[in-house]
PDB file of C-alpha atoms and ligand atoms in Angstrom:
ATOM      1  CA  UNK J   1      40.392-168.490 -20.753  1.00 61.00           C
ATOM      2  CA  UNK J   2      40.538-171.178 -18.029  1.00 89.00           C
ATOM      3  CA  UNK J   3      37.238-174.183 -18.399  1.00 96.00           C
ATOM      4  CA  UNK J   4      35.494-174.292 -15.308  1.00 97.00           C
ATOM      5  CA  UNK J   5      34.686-177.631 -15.948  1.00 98.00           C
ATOM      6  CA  UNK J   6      38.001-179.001 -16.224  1.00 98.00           C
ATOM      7  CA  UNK J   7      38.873-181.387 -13.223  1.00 98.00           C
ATOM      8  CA  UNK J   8      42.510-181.857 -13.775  1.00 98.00           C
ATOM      9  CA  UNK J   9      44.200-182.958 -10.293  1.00 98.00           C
ATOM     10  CA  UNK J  10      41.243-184.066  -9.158  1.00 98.00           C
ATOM     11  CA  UNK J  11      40.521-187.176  -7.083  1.00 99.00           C
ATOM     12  CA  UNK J  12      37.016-188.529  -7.217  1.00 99.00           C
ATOM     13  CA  UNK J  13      35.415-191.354  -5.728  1.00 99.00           C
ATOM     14  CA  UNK J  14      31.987-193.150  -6.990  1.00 99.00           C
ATOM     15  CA  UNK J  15      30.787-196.050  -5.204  1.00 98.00           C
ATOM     16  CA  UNK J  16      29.112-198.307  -7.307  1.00 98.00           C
ATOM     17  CA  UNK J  17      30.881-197.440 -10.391  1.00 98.00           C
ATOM     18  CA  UNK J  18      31.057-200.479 -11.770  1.00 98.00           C
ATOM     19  CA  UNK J  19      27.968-200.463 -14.093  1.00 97.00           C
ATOM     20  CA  UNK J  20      25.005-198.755 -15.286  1.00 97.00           C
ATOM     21  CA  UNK J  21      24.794-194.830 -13.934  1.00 98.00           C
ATOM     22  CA  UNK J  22      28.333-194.893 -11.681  1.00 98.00           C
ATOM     23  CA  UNK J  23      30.133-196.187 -14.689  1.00 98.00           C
ATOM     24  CA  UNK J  24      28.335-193.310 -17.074  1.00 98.00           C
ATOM     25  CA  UNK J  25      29.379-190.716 -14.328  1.00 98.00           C
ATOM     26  CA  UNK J  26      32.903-192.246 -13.537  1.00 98.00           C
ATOM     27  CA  UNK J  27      34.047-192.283 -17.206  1.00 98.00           C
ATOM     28  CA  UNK J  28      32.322-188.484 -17.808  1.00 98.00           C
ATOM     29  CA  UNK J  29      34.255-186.970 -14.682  1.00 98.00           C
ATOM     30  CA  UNK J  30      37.503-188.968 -16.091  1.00 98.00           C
ATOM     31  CA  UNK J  31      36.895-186.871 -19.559  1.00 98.00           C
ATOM     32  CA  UNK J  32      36.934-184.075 -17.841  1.00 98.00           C
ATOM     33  CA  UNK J  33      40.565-185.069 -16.154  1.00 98.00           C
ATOM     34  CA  UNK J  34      39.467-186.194 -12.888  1.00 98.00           C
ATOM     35  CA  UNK J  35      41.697-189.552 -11.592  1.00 99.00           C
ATOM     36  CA  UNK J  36      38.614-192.217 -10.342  1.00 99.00           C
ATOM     37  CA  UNK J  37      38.542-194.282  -7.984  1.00 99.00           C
ATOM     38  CA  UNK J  38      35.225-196.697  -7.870  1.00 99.00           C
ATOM     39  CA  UNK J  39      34.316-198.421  -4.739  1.00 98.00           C
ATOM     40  CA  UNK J  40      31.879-201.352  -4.408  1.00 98.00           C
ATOM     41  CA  UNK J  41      31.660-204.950  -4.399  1.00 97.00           C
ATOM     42  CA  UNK J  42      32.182-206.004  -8.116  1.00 97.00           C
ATOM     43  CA  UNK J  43      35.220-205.846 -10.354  1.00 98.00           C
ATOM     44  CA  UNK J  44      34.950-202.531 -11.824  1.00 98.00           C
ATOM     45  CA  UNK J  45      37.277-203.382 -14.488  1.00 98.00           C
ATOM     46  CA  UNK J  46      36.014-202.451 -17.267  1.00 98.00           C
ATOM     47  CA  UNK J  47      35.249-199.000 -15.769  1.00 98.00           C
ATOM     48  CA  UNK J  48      38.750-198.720 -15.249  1.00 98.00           C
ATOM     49  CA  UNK J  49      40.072-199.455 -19.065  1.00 98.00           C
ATOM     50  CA  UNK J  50      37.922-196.619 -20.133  1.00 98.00           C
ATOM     51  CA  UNK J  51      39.004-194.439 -17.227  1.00 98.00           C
ATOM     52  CA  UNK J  52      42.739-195.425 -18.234  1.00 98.00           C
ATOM     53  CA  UNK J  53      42.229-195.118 -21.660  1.00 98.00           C
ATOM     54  CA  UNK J  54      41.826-191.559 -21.222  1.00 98.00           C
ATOM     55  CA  UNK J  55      44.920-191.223 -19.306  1.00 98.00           C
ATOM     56  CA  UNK J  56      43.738-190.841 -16.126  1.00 98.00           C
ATOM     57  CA  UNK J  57      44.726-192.709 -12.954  1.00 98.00           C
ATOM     58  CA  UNK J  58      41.984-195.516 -11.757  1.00 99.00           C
ATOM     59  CA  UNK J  59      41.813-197.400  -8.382  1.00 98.00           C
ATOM     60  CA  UNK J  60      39.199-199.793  -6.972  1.00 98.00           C
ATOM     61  CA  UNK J  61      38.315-200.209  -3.496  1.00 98.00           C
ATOM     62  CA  UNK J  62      36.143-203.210  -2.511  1.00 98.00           C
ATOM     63  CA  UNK J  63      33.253-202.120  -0.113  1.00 98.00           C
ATOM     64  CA  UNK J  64      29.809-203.461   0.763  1.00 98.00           C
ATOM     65  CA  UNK J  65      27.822-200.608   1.469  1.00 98.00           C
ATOM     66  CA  UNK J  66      25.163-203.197   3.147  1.00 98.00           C
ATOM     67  CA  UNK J  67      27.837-202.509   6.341  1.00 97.00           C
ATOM     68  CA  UNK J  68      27.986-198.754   6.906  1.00 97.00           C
ATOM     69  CA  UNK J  69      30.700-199.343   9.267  1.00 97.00           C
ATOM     70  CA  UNK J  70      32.753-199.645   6.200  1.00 98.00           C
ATOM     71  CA  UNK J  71      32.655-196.236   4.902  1.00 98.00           C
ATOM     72  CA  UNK J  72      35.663-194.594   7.076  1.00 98.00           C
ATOM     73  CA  UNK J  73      38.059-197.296   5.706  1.00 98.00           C
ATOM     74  CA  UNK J  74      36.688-196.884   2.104  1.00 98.00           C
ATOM     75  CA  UNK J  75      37.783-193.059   2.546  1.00 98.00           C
ATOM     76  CA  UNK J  76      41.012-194.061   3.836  1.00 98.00           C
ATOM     77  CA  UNK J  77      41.920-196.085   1.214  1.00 98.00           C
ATOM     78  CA  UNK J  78      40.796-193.887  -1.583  1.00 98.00           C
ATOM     79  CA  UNK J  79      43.119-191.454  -0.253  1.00 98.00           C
ATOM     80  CA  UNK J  80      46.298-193.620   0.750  1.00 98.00           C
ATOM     81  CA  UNK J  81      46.004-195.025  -3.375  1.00 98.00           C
ATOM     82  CA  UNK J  82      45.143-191.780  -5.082  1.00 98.00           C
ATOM     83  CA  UNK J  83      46.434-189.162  -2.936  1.00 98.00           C
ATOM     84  CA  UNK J  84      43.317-186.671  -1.860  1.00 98.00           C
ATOM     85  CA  UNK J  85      39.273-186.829  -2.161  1.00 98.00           C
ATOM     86  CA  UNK J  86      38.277-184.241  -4.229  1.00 98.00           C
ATOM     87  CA  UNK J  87      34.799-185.187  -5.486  1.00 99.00           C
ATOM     88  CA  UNK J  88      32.011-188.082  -4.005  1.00 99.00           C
ATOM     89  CA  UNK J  89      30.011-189.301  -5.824  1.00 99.00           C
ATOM     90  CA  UNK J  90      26.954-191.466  -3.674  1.00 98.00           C
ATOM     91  CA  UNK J  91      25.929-193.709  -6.429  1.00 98.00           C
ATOM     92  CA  UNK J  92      25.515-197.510  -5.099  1.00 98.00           C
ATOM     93  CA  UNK J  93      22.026-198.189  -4.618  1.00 98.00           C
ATOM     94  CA  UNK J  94      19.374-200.588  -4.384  1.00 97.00           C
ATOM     95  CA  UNK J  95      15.704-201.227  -4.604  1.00 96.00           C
ATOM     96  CA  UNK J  96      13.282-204.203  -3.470  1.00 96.00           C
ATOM     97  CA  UNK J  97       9.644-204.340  -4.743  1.00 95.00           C
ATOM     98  CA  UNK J  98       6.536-205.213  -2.682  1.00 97.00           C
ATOM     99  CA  UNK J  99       3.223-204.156  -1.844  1.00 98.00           C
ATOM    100  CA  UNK J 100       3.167-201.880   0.741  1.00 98.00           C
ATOM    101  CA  UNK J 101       0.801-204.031   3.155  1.00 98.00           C
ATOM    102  CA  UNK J 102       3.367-207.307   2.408  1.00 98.00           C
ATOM    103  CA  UNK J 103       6.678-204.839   3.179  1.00 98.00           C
ATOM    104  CA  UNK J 104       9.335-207.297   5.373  1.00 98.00           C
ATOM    105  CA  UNK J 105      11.873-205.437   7.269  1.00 98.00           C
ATOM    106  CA  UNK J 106      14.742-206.972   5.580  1.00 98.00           C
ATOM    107  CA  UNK J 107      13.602-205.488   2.581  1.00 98.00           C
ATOM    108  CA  UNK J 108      13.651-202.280   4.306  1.00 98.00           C
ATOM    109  CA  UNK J 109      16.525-202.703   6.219  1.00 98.00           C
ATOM    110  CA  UNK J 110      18.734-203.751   3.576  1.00 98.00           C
ATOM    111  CA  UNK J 111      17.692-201.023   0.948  1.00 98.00           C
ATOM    112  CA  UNK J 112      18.051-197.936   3.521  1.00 98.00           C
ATOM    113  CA  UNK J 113      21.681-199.740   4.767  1.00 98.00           C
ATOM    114  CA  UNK J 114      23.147-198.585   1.236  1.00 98.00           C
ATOM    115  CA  UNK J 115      21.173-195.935  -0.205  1.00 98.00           C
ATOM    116  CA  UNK J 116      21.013-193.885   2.867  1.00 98.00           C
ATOM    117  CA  UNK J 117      22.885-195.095   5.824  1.00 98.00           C
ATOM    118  CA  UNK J 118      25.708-195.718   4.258  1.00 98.00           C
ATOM    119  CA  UNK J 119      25.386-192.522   2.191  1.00 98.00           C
ATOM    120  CA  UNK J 120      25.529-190.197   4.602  1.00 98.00           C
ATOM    121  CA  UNK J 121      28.107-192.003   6.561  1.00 98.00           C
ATOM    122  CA  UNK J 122      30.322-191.410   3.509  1.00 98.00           C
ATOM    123  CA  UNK J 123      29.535-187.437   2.895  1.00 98.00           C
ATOM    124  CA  UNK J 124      30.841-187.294   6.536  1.00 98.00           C
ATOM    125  CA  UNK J 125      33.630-189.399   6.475  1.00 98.00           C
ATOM    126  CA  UNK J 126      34.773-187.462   2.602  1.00 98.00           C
ATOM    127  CA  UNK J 127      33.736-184.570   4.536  1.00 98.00           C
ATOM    128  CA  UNK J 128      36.374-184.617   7.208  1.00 98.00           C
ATOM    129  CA  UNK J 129      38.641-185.055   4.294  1.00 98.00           C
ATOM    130  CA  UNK J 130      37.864-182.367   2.517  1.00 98.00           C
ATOM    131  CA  UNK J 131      37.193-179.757   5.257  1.00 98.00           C
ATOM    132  CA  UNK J 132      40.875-179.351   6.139  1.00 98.00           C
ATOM    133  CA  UNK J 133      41.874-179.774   2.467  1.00 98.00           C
ATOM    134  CA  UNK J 134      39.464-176.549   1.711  1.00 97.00           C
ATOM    135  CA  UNK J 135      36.419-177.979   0.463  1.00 98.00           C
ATOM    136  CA  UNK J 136      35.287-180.409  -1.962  1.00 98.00           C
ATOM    137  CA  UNK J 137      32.054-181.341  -4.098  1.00 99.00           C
ATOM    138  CA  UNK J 138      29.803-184.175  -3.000  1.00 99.00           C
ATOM    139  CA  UNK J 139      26.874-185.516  -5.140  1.00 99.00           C
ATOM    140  CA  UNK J 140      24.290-187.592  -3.964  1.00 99.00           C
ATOM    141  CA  UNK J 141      21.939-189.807  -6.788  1.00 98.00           C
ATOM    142  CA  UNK J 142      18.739-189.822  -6.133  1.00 98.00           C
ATOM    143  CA  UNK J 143      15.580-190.499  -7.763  1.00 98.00           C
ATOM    144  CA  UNK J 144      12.049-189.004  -9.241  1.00 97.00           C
ATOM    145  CA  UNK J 145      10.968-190.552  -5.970  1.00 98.00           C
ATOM    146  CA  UNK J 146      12.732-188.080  -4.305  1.00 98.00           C
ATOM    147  CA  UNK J 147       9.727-186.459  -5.548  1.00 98.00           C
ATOM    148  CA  UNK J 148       6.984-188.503  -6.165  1.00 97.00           C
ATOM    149  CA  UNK J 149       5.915-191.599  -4.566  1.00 98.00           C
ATOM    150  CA  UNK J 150       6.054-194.410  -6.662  1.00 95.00           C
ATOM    151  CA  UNK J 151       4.612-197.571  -5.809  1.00 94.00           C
ATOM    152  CA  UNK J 152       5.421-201.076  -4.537  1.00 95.00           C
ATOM    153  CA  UNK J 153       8.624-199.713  -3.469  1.00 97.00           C
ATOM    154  CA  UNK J 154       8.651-198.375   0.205  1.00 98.00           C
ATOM    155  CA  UNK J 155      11.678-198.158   1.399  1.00 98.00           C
ATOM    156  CA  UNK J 156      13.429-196.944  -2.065  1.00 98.00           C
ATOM    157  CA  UNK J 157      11.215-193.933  -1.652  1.00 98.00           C
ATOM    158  CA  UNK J 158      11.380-193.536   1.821  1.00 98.00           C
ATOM    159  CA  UNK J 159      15.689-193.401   1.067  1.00 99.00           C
ATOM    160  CA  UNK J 160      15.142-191.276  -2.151  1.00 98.00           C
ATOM    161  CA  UNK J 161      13.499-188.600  -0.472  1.00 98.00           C
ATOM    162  CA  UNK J 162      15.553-188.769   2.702  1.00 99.00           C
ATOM    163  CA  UNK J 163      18.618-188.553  -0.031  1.00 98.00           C
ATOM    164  CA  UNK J 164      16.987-184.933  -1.124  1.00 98.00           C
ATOM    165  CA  UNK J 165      16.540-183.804   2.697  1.00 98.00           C
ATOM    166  CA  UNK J 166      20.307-184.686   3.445  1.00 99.00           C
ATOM    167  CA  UNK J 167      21.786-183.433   0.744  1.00 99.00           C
ATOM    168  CA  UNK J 168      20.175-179.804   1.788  1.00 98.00           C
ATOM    169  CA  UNK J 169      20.515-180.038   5.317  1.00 98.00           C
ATOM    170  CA  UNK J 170      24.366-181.181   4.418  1.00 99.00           C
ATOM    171  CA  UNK J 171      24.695-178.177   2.096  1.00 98.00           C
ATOM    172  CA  UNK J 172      23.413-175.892   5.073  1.00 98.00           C
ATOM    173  CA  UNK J 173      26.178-177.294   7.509  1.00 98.00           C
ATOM    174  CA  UNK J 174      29.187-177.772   4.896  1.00 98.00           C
ATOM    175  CA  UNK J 175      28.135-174.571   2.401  1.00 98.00           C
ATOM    176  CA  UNK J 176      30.544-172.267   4.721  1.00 98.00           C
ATOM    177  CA  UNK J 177      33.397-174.823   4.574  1.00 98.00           C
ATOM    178  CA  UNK J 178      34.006-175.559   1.146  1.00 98.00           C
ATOM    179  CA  UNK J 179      31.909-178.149   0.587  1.00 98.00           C
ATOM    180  CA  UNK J 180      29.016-178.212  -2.160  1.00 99.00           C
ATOM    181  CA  UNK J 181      26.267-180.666  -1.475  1.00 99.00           C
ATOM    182  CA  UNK J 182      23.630-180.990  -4.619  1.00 99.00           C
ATOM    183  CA  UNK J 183      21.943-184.397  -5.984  1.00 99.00           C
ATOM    184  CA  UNK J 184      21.142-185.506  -9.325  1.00 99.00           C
ATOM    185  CA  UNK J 185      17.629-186.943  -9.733  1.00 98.00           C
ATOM    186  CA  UNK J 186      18.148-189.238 -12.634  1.00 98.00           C
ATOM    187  CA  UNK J 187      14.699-190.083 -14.317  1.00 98.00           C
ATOM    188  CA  UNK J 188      14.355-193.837 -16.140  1.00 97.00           C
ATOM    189  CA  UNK J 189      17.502-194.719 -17.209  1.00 97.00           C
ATOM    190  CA  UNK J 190      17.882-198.167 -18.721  1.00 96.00           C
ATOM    191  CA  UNK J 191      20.544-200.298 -16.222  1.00 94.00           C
ATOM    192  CA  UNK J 192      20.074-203.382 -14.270  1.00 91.00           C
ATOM    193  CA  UNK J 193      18.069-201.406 -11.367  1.00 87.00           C
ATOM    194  CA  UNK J 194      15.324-200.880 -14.061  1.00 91.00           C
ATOM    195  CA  UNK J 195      15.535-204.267 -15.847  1.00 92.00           C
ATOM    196  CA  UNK J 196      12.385-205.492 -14.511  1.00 89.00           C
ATOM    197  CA  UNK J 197      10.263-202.431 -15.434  1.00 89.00           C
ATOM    198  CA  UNK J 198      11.875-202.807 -18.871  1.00 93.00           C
ATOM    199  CA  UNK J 199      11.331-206.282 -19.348  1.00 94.00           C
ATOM    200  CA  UNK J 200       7.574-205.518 -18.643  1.00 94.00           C
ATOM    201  CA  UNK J 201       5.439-204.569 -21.426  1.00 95.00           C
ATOM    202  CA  UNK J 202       3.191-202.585 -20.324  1.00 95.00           C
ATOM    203  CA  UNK J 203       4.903-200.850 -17.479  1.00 91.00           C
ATOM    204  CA  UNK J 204       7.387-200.182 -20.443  1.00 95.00           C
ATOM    205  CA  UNK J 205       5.233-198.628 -22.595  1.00 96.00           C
ATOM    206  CA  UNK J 206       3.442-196.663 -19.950  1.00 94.00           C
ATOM    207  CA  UNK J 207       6.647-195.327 -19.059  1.00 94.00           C
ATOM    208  CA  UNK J 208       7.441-194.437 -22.572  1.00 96.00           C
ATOM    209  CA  UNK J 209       4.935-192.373 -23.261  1.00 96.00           C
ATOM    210  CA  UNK J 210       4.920-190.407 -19.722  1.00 96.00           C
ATOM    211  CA  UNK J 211       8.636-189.311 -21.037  1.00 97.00           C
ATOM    212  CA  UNK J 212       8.543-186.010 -23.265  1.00 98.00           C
ATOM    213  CA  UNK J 213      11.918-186.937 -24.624  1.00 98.00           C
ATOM    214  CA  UNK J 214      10.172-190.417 -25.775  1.00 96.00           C
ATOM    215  CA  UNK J 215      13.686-192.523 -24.439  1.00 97.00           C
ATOM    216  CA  UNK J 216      14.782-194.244 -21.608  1.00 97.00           C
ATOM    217  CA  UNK J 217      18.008-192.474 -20.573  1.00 98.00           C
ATOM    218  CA  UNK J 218      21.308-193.881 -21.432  1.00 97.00           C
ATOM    219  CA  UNK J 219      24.199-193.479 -18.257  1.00 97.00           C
ATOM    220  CA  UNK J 220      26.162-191.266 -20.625  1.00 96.00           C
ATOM    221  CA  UNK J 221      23.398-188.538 -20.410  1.00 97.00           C
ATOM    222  CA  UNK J 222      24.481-188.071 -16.515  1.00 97.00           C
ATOM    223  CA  UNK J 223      27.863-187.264 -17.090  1.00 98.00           C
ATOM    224  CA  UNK J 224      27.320-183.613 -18.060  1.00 98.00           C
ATOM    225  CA  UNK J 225      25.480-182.882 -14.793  1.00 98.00           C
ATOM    226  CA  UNK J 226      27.818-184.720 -12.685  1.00 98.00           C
ATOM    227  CA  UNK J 227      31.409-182.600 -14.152  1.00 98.00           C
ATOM    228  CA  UNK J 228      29.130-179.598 -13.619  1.00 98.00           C
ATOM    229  CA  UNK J 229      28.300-180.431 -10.210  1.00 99.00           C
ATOM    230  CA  UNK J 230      31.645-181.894  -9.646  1.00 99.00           C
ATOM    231  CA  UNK J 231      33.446-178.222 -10.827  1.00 98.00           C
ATOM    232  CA  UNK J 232      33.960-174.983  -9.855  1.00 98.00           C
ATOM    233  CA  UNK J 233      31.418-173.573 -12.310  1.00 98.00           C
ATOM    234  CA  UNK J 234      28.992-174.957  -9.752  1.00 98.00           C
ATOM    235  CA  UNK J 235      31.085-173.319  -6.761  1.00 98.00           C
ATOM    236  CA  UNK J 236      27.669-171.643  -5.780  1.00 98.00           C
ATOM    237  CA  UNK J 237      25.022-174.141  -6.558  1.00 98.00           C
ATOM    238  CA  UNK J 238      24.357-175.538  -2.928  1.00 98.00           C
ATOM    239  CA  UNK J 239      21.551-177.907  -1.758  1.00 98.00           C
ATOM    240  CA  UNK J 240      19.796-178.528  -5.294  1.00 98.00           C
ATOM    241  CA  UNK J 241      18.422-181.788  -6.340  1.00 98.00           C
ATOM    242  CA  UNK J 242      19.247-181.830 -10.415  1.00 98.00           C
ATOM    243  CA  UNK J 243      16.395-184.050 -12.278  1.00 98.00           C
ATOM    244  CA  UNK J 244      18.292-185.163 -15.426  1.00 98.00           C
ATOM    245  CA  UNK J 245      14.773-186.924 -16.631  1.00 98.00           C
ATOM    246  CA  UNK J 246      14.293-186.279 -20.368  1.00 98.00           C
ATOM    247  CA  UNK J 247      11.423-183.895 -19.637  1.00 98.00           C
ATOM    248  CA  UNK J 248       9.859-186.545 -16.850  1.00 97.00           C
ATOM    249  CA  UNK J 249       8.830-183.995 -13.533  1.00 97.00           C
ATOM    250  CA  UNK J 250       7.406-181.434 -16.181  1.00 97.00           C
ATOM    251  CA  UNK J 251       4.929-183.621 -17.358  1.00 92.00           C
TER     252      UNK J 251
HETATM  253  P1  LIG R 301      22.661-200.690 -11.120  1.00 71.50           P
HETATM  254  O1  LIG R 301      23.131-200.897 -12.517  1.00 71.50           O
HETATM  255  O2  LIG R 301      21.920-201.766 -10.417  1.00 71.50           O
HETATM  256  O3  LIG R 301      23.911-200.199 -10.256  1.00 71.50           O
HETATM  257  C1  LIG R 301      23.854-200.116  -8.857  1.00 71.50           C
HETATM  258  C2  LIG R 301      25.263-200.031  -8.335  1.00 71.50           C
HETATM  259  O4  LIG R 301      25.235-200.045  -6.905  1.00 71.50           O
HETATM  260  C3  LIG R 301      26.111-201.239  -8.765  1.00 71.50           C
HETATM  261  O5  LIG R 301      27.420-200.829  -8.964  1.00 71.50           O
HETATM  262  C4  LIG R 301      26.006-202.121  -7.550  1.00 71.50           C
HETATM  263  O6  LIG R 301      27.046-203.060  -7.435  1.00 71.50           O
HETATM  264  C5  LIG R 301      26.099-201.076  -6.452  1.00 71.50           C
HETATM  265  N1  LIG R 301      25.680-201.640  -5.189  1.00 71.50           N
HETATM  266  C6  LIG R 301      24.458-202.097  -4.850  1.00 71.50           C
HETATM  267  N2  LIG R 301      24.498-202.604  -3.606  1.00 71.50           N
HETATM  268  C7  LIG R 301      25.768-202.474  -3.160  1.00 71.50           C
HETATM  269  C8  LIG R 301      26.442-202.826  -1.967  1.00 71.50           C
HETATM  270  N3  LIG R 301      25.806-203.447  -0.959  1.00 71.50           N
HETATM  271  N4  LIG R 301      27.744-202.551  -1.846  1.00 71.50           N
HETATM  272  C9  LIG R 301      28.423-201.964  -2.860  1.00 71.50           C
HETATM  273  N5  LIG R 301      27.840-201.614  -4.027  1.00 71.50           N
HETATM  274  C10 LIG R 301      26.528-201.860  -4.174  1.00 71.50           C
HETATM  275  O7  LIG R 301      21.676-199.458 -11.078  1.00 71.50           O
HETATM  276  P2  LIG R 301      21.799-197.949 -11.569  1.00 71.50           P
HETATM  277  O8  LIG R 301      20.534-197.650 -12.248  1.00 71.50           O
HETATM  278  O9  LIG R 301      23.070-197.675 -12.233  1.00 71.50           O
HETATM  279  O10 LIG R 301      21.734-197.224 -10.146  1.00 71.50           O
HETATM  280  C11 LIG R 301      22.710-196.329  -9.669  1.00 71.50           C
HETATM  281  C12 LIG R 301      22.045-195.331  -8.747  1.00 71.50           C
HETATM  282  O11 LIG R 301      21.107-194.559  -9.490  1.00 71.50           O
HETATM  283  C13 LIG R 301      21.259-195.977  -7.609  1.00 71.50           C
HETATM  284  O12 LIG R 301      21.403-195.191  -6.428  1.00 71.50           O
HETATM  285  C14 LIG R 301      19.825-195.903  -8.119  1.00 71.50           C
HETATM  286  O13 LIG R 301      18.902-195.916  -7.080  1.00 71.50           O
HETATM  287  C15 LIG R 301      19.867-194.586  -8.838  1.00 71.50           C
HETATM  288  N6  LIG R 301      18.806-194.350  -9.813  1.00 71.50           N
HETATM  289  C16 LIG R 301      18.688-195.141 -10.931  1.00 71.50           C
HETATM  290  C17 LIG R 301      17.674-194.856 -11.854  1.00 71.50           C
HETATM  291  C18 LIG R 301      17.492-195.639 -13.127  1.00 71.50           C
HETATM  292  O14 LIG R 301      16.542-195.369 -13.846  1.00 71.50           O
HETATM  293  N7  LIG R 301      18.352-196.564 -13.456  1.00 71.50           N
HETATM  294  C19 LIG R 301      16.808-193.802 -11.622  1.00 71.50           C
HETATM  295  C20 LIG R 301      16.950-193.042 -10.474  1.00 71.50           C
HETATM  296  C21 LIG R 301      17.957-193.320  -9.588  1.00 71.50           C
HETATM  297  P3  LIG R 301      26.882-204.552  -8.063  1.00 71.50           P
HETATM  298  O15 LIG R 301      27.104-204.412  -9.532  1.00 71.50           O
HETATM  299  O16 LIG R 301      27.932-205.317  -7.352  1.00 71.50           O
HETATM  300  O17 LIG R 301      25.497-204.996  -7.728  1.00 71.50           O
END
């Protein structure tokens, strides 16, 4: 019997796969036999001995996502190294922390540049890839404050929950041609965009015990959502938003 999850021959690309939940995702989709290429700013080299070590192809491509305009190239390239664009995976991201009333527009402008702008930019340029290729499977990260509202964090919410909207409306446009659109809502995961709320005690422990599953999430619990999203046994999921959260959004 064939494995729907097996993504031999596949081509995917995860920005920010560097570290922390890109790296978890890139080396997962690489188990399952995809060939990765990571693009983002920072050597992703050690991303790409474990991708190798499994004997899969691995290319970088530097990009700073804080330019949207970079996105078509970053598409290009993926494709001129590796051959096709099977599978995106929107992972770079960034937050800034404030109070609301103190919020400066750099710290706005700068977080909704990558998370969003640059995000979508992407799905369309991998999208006129993989329209004439016959389809393709983007997945967008984004956030329990895709759902929730958080606090002290503005314009990471105001992305995270524009990530959600997209990622349907993009499903409703793209469905038709091939394309799946769906989002993984990772709940607290412990990687450098969390290392402050870790490194606070109380904030910590608050978190702790709001978690059923009584853990912070490593990166290698995403990789079983993202080769499911990423494979034809999710050739008919369109448009959802996946929490992967350890029990969090129940609570
Ligand atoms: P992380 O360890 O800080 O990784 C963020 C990644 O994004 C890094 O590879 C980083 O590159 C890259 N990046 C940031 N700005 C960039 C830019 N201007 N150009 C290119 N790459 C850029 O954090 P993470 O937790 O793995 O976050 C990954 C995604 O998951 C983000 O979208 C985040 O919002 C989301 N998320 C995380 C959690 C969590 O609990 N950790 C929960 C929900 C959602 P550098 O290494 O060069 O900075």
């Amino acid at each position: 019997m064939s494995n729907p999850f097996n993504l031999e021959g596949k081509v995917a690309l995860v920005t920010g796969g560097n570290t922390g939940l890109g790296q978890g995702m890139a080396v997962a989709l690489a188990e399952a036999g995809a060939d990765i290429v990571v693009a983002g700013r920072s050597s992703a080299a050690d991303t790409g001995k474990a991708v190798e070590a499994l004997g899969r192809r691995f290319f970088e491509v530097k990009a700073d996502f804080s330019d949207p305009s970079c996105v078509d190239g970053v598409v290009a390239e993926t494709v001129e190294k590796a051959g096709s664009i099977d599978i995106l995976v929107n992972n770079a991201g960034i937050i800034r922390r404030n109070d609301a009333i103190d919020f400066t527009e750099d710290d706005w402008d700068s977080v909704m540049d990558v998370n969003i702008k640059s995000a979508f930019f992407l799905c369309q340029a991998a999208a006129k890839r993989m329209i004439p290729a016959g389809g393709g499977k983007i997945i967008n990260i984004a956030s329990m404050l895709s759902f929730q509202g958080g606090i002290r964090v503005a314009s990471y919410t105001s992305s995270k929950s524009a990530i959600a909207g997209l990622t349907k409306l993009l499903a409703n446009e793209w469905a038709a041609k091939g394309i799946n659109v769906n989002a993984i809502a990772p709940g607290y995961f412990a990687t450098n965009n969390t290392a402050a709320l870790q490194a606070d005690e109380d904030r910590n422990k608050q978190i702790l015990e709001r978690i059923p599953a009584g853990r912070w999430g490593d990166p290698k619990d995403l990789g079983g959502a993202a080769v499911f999203l990423a494979s034809s046994a999710a050739d008919y999921v369109q448009g959802t938003v996946l929490a992967v959260d350890g029990g969090w959004l129940a609570r």
